[in-house]
CSV table of C-alpha atoms and ligand atoms in Angstrom, one decimal:
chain,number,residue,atom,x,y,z
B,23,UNK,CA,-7.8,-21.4,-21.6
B,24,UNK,CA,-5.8,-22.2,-24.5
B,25,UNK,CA,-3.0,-25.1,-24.7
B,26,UNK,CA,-0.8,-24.5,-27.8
B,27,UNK,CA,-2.1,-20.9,-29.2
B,28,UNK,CA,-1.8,-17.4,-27.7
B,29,UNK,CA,-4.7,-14.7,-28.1
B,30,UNK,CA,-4.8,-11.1,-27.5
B,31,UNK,CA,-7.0,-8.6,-28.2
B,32,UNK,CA,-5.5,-4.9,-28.8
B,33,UNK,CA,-7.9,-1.9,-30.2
B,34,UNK,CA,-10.1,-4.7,-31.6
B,35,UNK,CA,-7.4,-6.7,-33.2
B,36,UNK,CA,-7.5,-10.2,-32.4
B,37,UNK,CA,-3.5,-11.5,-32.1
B,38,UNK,CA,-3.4,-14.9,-32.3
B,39,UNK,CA,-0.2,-16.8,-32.1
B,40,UNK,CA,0.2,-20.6,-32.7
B,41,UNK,CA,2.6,-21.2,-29.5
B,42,UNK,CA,4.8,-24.5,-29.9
B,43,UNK,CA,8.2,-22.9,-30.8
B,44,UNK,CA,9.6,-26.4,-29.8
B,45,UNK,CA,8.2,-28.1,-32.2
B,46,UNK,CA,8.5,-24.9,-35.1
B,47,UNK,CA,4.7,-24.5,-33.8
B,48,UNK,CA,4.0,-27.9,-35.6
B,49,UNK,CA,-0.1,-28.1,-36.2
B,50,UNK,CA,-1.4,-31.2,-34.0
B,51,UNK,CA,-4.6,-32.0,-33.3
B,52,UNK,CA,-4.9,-29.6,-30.5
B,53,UNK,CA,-3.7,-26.6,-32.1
B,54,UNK,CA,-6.1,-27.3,-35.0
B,55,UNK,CA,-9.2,-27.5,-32.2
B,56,UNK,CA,-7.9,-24.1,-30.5
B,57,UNK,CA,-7.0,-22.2,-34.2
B,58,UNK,CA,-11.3,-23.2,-35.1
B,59,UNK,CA,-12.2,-21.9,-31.5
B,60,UNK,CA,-10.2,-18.9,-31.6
B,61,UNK,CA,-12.2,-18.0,-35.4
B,62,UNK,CA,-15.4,-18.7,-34.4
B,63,UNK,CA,-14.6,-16.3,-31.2
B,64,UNK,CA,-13.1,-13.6,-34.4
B,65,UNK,CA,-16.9,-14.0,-36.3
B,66,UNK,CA,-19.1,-14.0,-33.1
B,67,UNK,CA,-17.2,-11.8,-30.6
B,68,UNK,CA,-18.8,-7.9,-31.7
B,69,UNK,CA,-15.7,-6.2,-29.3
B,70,UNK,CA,-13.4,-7.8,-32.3
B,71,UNK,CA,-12.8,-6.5,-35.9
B,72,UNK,CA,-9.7,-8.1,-37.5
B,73,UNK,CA,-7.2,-11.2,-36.9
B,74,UNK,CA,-3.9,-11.6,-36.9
B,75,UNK,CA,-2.1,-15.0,-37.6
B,76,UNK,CA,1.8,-15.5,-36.3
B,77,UNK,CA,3.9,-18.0,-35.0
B,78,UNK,CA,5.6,-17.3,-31.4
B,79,UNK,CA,9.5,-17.2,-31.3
B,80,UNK,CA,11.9,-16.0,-33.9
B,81,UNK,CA,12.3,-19.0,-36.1
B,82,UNK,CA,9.0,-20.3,-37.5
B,83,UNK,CA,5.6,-18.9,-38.1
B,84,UNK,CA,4.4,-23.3,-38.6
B,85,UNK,CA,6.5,-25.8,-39.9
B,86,UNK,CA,3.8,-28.0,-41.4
B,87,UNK,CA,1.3,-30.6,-39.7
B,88,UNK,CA,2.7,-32.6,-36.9
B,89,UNK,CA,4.0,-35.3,-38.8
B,90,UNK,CA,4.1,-37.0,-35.3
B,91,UNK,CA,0.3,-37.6,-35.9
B,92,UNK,CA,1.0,-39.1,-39.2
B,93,UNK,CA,2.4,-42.1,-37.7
B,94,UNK,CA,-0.7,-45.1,-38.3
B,95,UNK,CA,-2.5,-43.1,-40.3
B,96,UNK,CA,-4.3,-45.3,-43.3
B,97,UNK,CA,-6.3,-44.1,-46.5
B,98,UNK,CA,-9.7,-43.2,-44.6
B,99,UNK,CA,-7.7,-41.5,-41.4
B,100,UNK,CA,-5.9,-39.3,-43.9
B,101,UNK,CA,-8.6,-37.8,-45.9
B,102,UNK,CA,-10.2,-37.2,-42.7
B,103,UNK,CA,-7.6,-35.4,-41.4
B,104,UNK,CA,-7.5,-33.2,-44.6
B,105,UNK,CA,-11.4,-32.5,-44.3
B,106,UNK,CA,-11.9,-31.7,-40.8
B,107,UNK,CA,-8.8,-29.5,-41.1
B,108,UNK,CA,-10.5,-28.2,-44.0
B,109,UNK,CA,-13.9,-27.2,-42.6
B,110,UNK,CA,-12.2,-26.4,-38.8
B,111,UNK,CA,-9.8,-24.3,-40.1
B,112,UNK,CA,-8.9,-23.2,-43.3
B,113,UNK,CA,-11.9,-23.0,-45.0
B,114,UNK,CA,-13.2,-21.1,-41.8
B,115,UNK,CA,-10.4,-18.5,-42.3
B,116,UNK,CA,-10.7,-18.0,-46.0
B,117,UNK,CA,-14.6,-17.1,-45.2
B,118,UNK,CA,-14.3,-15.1,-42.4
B,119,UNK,CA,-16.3,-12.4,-42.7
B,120,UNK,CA,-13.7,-10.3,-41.0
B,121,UNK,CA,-10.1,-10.1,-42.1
B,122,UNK,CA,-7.3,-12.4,-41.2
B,123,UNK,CA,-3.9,-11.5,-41.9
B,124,UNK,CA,-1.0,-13.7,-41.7
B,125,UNK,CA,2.4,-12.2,-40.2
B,126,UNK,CA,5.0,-15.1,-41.3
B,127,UNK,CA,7.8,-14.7,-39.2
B,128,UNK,CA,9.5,-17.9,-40.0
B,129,UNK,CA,9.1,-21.1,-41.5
B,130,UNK,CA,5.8,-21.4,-43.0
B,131,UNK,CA,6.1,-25.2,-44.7
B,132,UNK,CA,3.2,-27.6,-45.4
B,133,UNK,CA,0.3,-26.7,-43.4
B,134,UNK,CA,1.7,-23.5,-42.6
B,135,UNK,CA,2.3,-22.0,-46.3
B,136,UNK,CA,-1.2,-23.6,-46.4
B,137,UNK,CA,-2.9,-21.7,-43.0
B,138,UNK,CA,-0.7,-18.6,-44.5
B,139,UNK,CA,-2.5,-18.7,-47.6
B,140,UNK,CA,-5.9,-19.6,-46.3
B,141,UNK,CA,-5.6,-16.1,-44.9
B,142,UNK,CA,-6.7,-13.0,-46.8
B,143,UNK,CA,-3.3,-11.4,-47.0
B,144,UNK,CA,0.1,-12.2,-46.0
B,145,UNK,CA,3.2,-10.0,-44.8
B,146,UNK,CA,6.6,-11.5,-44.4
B,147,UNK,CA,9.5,-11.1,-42.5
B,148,UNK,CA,13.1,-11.3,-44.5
B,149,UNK,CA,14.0,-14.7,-42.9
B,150,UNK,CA,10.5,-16.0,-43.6
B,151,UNK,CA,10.6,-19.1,-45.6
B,152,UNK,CA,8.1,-21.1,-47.5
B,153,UNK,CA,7.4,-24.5,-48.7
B,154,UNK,CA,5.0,-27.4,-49.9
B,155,UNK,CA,7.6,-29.8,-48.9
B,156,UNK,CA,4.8,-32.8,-49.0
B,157,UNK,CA,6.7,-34.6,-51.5
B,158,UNK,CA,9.6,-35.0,-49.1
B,159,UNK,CA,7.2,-37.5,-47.3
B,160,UNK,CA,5.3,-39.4,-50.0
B,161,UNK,CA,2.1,-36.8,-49.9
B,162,UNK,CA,0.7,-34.4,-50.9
B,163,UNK,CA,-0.9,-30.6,-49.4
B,164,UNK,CA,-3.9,-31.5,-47.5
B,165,UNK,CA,-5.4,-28.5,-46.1
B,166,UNK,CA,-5.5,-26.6,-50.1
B,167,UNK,CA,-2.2,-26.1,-50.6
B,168,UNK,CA,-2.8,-27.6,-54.0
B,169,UNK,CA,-5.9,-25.2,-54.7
B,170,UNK,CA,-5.0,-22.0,-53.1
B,171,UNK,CA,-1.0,-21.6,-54.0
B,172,UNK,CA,-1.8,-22.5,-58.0
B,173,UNK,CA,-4.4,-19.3,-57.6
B,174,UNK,CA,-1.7,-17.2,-55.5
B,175,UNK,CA,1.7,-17.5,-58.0
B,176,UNK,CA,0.3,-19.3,-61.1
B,177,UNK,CA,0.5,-22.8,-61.9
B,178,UNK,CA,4.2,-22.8,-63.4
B,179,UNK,CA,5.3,-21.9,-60.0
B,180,UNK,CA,2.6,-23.8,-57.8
B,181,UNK,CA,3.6,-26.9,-60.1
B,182,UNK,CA,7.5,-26.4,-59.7
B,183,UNK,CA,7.5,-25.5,-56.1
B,184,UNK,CA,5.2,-28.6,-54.9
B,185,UNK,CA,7.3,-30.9,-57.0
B,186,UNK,CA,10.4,-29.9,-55.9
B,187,UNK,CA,9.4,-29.6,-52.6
B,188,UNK,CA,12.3,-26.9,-51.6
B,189,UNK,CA,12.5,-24.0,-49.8
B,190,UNK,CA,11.3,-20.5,-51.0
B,191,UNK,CA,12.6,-17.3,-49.5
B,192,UNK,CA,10.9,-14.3,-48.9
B,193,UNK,CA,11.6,-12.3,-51.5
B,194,UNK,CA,11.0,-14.9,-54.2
B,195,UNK,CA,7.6,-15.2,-52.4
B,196,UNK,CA,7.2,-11.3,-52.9
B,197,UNK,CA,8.0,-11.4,-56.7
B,198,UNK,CA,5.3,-13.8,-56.9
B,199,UNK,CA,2.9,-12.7,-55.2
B,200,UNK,CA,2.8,-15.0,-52.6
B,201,UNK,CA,3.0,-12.1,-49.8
B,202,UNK,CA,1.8,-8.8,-50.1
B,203,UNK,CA,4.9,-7.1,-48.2
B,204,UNK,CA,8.4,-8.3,-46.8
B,205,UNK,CA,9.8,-6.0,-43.8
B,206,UNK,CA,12.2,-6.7,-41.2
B,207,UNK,CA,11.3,-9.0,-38.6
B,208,UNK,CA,11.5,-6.5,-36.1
B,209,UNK,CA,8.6,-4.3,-38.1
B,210,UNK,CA,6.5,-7.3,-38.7
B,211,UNK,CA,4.0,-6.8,-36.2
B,212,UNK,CA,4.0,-3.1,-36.5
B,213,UNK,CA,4.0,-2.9,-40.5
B,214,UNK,CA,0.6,-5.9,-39.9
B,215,UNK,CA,-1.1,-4.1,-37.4
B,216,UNK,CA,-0.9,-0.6,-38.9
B,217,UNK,CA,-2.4,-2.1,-42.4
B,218,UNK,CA,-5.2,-4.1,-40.0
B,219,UNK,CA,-5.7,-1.0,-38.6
B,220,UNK,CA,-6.5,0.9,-41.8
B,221,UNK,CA,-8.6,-1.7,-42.6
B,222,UNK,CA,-10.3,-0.9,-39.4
B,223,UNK,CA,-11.5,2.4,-40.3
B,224,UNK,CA,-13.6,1.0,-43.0
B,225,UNK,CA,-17.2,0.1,-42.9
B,226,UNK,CA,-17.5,-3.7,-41.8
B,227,UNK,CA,-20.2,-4.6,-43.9
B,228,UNK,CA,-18.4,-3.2,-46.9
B,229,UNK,CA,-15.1,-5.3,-45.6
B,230,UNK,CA,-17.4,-8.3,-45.5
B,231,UNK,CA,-18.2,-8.4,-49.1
B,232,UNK,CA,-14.8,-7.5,-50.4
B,233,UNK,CA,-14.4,-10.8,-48.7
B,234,UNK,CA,-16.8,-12.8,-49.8
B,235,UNK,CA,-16.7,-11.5,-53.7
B,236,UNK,CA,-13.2,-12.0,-53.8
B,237,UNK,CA,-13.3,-15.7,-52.9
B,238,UNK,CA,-15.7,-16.2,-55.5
B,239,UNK,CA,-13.5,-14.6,-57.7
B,240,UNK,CA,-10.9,-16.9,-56.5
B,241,UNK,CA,-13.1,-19.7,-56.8
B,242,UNK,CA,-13.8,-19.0,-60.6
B,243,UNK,CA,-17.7,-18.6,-59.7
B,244,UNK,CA,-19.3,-18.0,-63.1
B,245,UNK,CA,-21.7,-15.6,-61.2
B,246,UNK,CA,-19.2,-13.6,-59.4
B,247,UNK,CA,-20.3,-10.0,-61.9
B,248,UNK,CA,-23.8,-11.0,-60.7
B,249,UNK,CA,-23.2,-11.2,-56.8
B,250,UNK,CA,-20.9,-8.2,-56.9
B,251,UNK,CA,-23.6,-6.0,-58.6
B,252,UNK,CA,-26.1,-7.4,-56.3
B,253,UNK,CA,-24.2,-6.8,-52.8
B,254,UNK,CA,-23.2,-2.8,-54.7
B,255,UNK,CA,-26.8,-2.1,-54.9
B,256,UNK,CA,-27.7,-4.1,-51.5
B,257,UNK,CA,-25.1,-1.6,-49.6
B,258,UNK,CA,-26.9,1.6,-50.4
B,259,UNK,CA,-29.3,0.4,-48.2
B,260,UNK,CA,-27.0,0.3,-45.3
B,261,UNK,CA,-26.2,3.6,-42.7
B,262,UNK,CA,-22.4,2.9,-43.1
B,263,UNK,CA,-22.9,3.7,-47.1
B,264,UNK,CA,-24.7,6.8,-46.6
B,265,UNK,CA,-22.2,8.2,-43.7
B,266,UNK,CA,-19.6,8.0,-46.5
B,267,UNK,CA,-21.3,9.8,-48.5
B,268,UNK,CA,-22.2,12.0,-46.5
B,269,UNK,CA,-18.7,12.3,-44.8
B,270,UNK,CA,-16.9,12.6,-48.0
B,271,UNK,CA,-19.3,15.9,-48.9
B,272,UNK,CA,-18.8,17.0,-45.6
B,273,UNK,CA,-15.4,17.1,-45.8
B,274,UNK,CA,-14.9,14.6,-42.7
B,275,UNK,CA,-14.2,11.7,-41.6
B,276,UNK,CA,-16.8,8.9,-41.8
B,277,UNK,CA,-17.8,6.7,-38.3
B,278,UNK,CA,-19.1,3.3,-39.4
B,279,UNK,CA,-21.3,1.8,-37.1
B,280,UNK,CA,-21.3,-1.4,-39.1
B,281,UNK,CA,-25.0,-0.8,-40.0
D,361,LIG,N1,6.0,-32.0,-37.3
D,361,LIG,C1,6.4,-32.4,-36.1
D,361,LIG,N2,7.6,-31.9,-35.6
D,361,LIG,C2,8.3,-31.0,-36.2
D,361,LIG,C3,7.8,-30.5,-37.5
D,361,LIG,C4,6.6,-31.0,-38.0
D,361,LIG,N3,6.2,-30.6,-39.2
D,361,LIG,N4,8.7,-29.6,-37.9
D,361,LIG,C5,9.7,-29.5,-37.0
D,361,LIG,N5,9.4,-30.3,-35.9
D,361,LIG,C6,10.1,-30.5,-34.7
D,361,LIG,C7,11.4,-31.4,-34.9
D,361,LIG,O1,11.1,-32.8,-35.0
D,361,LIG,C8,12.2,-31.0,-33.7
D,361,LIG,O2,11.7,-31.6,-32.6
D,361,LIG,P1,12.8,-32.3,-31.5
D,361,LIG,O3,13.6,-31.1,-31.0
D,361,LIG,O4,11.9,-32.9,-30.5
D,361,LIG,O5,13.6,-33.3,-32.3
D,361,LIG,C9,11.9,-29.5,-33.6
D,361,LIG,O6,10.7,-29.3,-34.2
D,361,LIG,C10,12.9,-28.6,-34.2
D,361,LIG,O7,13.1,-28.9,-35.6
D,361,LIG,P2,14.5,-29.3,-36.3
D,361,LIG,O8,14.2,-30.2,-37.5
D,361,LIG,O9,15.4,-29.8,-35.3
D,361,LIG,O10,14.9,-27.8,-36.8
D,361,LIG,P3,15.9,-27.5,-38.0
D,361,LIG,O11,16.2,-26.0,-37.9
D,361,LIG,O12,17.0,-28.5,-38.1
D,361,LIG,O13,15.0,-27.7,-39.3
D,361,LIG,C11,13.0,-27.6,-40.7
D,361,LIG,C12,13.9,-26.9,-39.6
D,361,LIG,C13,11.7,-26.7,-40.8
D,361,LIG,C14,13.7,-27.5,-42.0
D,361,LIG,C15,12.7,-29.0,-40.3
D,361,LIG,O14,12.2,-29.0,-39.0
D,361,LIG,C16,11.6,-29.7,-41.2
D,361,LIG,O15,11.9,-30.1,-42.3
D,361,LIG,N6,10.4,-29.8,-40.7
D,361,LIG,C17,9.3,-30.5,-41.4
D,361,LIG,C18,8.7,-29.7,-42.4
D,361,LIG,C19,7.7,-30.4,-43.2
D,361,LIG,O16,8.0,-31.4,-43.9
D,361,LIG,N7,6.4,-29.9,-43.1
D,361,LIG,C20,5.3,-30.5,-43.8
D,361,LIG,C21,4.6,-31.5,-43.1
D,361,LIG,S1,3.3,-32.2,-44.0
């Protein structure tokens, strides 16, 4: 039994939903422990295909780290903070082998522009707003927000927006490709959950690599032609990739097994 998240499961979408609207669903330590749980259930559960990331109540999807915690904090404490974060968390996410979609219905500041973009997509509602406001306190992003937003809107903006440390709104994140859609915060969930569900459709090994070979991408792997190439020719060999086939020449539509 979770503490400070939320988890449903609906048609094999896992809804999980960071719940301390309080505290703008602050991350503490114990939300950090549950969030790592709750994605290892998402990669070793088989009864679930997808997750979906939100923040409960109207105002914020997570307004940072719980700068609570900070208090006492010296050099070593810090950049262990940042690393087991890291591995717990946001480096979990980003390699999920199955997708994890944010839905930012709020504030997503600090360690929640940084969970949003450890995610493999984003949507937004209108009121969403985003920030690496670090600076404000004398730091910087510890859990990649330096990393992943310079690779998300470019380093002009990544440079301009951790400096300044203000507030972006969600259309400006649009235009930059920070999100993939904005919608009205009544249609978040909907407009997530029917694009998860699409995604659903699709064979999961397929899904998988689409992952994996776009982080490398991401990462600037030299060998990212070489893996791509190699996991094209390794999915032939699978059931799902001859069901396609088969299902496109047949006119029908395909059921992956995820074989
Ligand atoms: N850590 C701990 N508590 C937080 C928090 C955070 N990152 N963000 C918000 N809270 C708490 C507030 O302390 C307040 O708690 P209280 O009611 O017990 O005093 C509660 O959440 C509501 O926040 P409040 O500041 O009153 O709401 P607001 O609408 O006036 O302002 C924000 C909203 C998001 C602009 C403001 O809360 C803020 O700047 N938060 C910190 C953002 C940040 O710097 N994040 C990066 C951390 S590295």
């Amino acid at each position: 039994m979770y503490q400070t998240i939320l988890t449903s499961l609906n048609n094999r979408i896992l809804t999980i939903t960071i719940n301390r609207p309080d505290k703008l669903n602050a991350l503490n330590k114990t939300v950090i422990s549950e969030l790592s749980e709750a994605i290892d259930e998402l990669i070793s559960n088989k009864l679930i295909g997808a997750a979906i990331i939100t923040g409960a109540g109207p105002k914020s999807f997570v307004a940072g780290a719980d700068i609570s915690e900070f208090a006492g904090l010296d050099g070593k404490a810090g950049e262990a903070l940042a690393l087991r974060g890291q591995a717990a968390v946001f480096s979990k996410i980003e390699n999920c082998p199955k997708p994890v979609v944010a839905a930012i219905n709020g504030f997503a500041l600090g360690g929640g522009c940084e969970l949003a973009m450890a995610c493999h997509f984003r949507l937004a509602a209108d009121t969403a707003r985003f920030g690496q406001p670090e600076v404000n306190l004398g730091l910087v992003p510890g859990y990649g927000g330096t990393q992943r937003l310079t690779q998300l809107v470019g380093k002009g903006r990544a440079m301009e927006w951790m400096m300044t440390g203000g507030l972006i709104d969600a259309a400006t994140a649009l235009q930059s490709g920070l999100v993939n859609h904005v919608v009205p915060a009544a249609d978040l969930m909907t407009k997530t959950t029917e694009i998860v569900s699409t995604i659903l459709t699709k064979a999961p090994r397929a899904i998988s690599e689409v992952i994996r070979l776009t982080n490398l991408a991401a990462l600037g792997d030299p060998n990212g032609l070489a893996a791509e190439a190699q996991a094209f020719g390794a999915l032939f060999d699978t059931a799902d990739a001859k069901e396609g086939a088969a299902a496109f020449l047949e006119k029908r539509k395909p059921a992956f097994k995820g074989e």
